[in-house]
Short mmCIF file of C-alpha atoms and ligand atoms in Angstrom, two decimals:
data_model
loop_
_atom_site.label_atom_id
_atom_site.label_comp_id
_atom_site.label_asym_id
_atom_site.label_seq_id
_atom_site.Cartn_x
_atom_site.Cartn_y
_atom_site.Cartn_z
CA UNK A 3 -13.77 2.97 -17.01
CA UNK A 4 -16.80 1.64 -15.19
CA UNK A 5 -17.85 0.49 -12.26
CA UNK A 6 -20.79 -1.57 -12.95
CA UNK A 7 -23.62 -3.97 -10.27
CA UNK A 8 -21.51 -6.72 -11.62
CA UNK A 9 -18.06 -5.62 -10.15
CA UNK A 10 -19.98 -4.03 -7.35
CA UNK A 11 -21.41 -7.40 -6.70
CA UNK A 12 -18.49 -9.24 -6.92
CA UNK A 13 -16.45 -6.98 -4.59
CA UNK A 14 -18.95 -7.38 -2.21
CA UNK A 15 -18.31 -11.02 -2.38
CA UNK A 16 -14.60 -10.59 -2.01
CA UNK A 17 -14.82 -8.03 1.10
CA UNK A 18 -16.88 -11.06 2.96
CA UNK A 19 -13.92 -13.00 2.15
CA UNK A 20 -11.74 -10.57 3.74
CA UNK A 21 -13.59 -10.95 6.72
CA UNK A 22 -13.61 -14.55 6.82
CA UNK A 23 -10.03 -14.27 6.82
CA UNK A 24 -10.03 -12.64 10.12
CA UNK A 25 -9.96 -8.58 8.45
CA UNK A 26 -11.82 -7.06 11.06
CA UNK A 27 -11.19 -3.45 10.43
CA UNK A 28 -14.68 -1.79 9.58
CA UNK A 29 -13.12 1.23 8.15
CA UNK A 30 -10.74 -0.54 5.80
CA UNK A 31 -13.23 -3.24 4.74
CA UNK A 32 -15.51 -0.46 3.57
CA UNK A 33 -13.16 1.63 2.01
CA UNK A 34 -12.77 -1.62 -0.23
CA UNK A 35 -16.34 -1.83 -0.87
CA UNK A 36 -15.92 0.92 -2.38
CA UNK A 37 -12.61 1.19 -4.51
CA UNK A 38 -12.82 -0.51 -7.63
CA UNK A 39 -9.77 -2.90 -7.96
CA UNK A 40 -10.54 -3.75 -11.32
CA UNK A 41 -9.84 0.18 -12.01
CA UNK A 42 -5.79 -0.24 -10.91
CA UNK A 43 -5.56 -4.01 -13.01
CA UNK A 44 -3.78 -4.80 -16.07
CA UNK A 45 -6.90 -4.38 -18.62
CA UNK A 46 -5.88 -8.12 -19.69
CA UNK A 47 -6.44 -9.36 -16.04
CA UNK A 48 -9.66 -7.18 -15.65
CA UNK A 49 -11.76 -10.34 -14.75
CA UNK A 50 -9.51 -11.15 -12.20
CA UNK A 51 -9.93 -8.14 -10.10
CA UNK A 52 -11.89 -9.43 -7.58
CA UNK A 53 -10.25 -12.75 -7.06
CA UNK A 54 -7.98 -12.35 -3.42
CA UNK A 55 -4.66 -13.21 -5.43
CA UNK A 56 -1.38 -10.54 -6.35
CA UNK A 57 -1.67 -10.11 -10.13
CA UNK A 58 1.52 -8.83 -12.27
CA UNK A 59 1.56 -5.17 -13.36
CA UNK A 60 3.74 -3.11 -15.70
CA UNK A 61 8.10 -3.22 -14.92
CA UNK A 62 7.50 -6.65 -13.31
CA UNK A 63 6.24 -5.45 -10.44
CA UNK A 64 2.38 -6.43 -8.91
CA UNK A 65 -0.48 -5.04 -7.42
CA UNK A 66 -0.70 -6.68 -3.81
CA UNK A 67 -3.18 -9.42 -2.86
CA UNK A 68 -6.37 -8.00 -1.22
CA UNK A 69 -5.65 -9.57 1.74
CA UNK A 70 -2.02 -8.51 2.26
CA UNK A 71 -3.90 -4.45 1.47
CA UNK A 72 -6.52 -5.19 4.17
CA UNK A 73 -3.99 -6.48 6.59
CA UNK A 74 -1.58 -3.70 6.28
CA UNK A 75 -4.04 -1.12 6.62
CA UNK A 76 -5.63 -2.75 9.55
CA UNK A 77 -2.08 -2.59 11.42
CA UNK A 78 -1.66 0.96 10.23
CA UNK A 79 -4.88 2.18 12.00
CA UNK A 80 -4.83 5.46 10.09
CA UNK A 81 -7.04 7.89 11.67
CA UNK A 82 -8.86 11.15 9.58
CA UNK A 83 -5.78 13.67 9.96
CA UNK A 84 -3.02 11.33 9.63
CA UNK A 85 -0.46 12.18 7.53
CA UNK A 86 0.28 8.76 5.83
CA UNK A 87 4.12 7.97 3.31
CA UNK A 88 3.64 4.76 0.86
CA UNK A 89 6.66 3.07 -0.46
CA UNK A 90 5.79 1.96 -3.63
CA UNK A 91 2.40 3.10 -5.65
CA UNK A 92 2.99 0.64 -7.73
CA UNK A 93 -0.88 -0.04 -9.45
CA UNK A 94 -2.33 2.84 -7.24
CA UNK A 95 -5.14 0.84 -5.82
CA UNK A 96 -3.30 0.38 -1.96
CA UNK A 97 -2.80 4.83 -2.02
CA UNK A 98 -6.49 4.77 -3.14
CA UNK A 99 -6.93 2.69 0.02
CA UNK A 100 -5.29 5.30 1.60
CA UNK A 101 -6.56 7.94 0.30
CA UNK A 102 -10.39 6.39 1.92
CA UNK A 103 -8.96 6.73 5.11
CA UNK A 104 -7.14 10.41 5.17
CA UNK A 105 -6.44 13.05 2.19
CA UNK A 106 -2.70 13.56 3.50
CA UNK A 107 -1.03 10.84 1.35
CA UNK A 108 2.23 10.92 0.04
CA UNK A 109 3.52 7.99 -2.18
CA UNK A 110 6.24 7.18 -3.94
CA UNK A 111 7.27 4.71 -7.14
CA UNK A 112 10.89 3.70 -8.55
CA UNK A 113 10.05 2.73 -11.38
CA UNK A 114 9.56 5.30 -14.22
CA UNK A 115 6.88 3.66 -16.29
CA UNK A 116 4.59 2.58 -13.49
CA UNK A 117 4.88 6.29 -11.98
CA UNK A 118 3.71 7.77 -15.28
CA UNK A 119 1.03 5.39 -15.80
CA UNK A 120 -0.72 5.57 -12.66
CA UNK A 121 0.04 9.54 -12.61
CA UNK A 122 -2.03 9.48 -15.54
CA UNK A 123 -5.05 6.81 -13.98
CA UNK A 124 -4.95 9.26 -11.03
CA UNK A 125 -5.89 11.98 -12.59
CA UNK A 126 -8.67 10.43 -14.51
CA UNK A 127 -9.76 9.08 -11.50
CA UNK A 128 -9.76 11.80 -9.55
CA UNK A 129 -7.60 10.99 -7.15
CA UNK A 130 -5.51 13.27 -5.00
CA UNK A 131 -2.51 12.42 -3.28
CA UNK A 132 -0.70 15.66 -1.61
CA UNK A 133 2.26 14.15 -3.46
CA UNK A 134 2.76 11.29 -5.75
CA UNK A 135 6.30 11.60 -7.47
CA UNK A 136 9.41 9.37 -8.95
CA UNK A 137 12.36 8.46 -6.63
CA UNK A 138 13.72 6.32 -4.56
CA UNK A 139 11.69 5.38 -1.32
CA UNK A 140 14.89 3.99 0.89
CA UNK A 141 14.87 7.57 1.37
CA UNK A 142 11.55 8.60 2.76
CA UNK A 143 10.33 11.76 1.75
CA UNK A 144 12.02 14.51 4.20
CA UNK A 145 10.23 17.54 2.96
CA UNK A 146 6.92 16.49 4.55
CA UNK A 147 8.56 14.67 7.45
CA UNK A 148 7.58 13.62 10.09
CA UNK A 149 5.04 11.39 9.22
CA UNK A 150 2.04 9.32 11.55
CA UNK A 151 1.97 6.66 9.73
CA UNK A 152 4.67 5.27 6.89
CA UNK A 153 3.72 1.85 5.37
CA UNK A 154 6.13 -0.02 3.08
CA UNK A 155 4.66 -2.04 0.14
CA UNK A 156 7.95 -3.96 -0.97
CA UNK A 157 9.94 -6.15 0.84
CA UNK A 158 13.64 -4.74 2.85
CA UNK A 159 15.88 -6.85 4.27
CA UNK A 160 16.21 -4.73 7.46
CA UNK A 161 14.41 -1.67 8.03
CA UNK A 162 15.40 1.65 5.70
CA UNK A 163 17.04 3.99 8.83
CA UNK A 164 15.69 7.11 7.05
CA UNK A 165 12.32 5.78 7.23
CA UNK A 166 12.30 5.24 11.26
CA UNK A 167 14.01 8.74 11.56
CA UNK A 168 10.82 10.05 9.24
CA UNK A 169 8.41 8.76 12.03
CA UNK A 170 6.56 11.59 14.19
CA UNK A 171 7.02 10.29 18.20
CA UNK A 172 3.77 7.98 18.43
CA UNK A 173 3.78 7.17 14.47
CA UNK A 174 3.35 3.81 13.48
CA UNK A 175 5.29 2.07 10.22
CA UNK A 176 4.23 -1.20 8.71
CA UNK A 177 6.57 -3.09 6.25
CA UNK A 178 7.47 -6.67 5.23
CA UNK A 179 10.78 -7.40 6.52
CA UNK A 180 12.55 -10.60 5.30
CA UNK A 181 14.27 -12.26 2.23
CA UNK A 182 12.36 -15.31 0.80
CA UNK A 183 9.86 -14.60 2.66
CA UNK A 184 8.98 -11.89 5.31
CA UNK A 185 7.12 -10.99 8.29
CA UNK A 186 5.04 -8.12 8.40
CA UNK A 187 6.16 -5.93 11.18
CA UNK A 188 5.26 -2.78 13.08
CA UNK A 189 7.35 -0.42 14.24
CA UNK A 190 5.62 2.28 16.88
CA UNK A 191 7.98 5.38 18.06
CA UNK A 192 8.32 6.06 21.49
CA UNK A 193 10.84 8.36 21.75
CA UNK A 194 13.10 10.42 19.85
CA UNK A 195 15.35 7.18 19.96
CA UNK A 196 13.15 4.22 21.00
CA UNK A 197 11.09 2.04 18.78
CA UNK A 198 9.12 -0.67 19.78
CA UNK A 199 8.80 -3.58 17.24
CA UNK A 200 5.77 -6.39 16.67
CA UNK A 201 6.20 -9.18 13.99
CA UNK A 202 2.51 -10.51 12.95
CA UNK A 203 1.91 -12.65 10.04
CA UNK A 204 4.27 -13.92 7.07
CA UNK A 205 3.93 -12.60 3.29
CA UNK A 206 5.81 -12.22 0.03
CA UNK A 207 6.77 -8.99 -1.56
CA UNK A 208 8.34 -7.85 -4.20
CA UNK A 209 11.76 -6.71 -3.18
CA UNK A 210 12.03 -3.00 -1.94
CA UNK A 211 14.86 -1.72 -4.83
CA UNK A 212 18.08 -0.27 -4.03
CA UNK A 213 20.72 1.84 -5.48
CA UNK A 214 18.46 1.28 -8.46
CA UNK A 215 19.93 4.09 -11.28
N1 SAH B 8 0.91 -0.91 -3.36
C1 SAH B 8 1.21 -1.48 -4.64
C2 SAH B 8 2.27 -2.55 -4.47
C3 SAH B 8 3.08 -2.69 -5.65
S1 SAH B 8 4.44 -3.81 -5.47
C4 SAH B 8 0.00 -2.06 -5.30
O1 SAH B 8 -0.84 -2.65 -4.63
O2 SAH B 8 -0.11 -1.98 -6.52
C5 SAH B 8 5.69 -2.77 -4.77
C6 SAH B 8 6.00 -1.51 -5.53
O3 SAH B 8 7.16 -0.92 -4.90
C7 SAH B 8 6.39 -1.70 -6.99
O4 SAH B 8 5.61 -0.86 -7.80
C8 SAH B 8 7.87 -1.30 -7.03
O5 SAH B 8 8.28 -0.73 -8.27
C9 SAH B 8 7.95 -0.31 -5.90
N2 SAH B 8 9.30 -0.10 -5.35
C10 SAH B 8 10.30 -1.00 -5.26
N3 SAH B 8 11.39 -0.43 -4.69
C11 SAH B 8 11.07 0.86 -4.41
C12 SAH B 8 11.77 1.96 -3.83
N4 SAH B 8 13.05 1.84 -3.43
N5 SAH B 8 11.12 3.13 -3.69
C13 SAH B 8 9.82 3.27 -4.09
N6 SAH B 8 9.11 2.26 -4.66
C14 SAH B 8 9.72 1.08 -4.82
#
């Protein structure tokens, strides 16, 4: 896989799109200068990469828009030693996102055929996660709990319990909470029992699965 002036060029373009959108995040927005989408696409879509649209992926599911990534990691505000939980790896390219930002990312994927296939574009990448594994992500990941920041890539119909209880005091979690259609919203911990809660802008996920065997 290459990364050639062409893609470069275009991704540029796309990033200034970002911004025109109202992405104002300088540390995200350059991070995406420098990930190569087209890297995490279905090699059929491959000239598609750097269009600001959700594109299907392997098991039905889809690599998010480049907006919706930008967005979310804006509200996440992920600082250098933050220990960061994804719900759903999905294509990989939102935990290489990530990854820009801070080297403690953990991430996890319910479906079996994605997780192998983007184990296996991880390592030829080069890519590091602390811990990318199979399971279910209604759970959170309680072996490396508590977390700074936890941000959900699928859409729940009310927020997974585990996953607020998986939140360090002052950790932030961003997920898309709705049926149809959701609104993405932040949850910040103040306490050992009180959350605050913001609702920003509306999106559509794929659904977050459950009780999936
Ligand atoms: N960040 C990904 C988004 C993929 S779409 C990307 O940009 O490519 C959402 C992903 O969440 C899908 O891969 C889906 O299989 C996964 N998912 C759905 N339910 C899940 C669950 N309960 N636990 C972990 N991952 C889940």
């Amino acid at each position: 896989m290459e990364d050639t002036p062409k893609y470069q060029g275009l991704r540029k373009q796309l990033i200034e799109q970002l911004r025109e959108k109202g992405i104002q995040d300088n540390a995200v927005l350059e991070v995406m200068t420098q990930v190569p989408r087209h890297f995490f696409m279905d090699p059929s879509l491959i000239n598609f990469a750097y269009e600001d649209n959700a594109y299907p992926i392997a098991a039905d599911q889809t690599i998010s828009q480049p907006y919706t990534v930008a967005y979310q990691s804006q509200l996440l505000e992920v600082g250098p030693t933050d220990k960061v939980l994804e719900i759903g790896t999905g294509s990989g390219y939102q935990t290489a996102v990530l990854l820009g930002l801070t080297p403690h990312v953990y991430t996890i994927e319910r479906q079996q055929l994605l997780y192998k296939k983007t184990q296996r574009l991880f390592t030829q990448l080069g890519l590091r996660p602390k811990k990318h594994f199979f399971g279910d992500g209604y759970l959170g990941f309680e072996q490396a709990a508590p977390y700074d920041r936890i941000l959900v890539t699928a859409a729940a119909p009310e927020v997974p319990k585990a996953l607020l209880n998986q939140l360090k005091v002052g950790g932030k979690m961003i997920i898309p909470i709705g049926e149809n259609e959701q609104f993405m919203t932040r949850f910040t911990r103040k306490s050992a029992t009180a959350f605050d809660k913001e609702k920003f802008g509306r999106f559509r996920f794929v659904p977050l699965l459950q009780n999936k065997s």
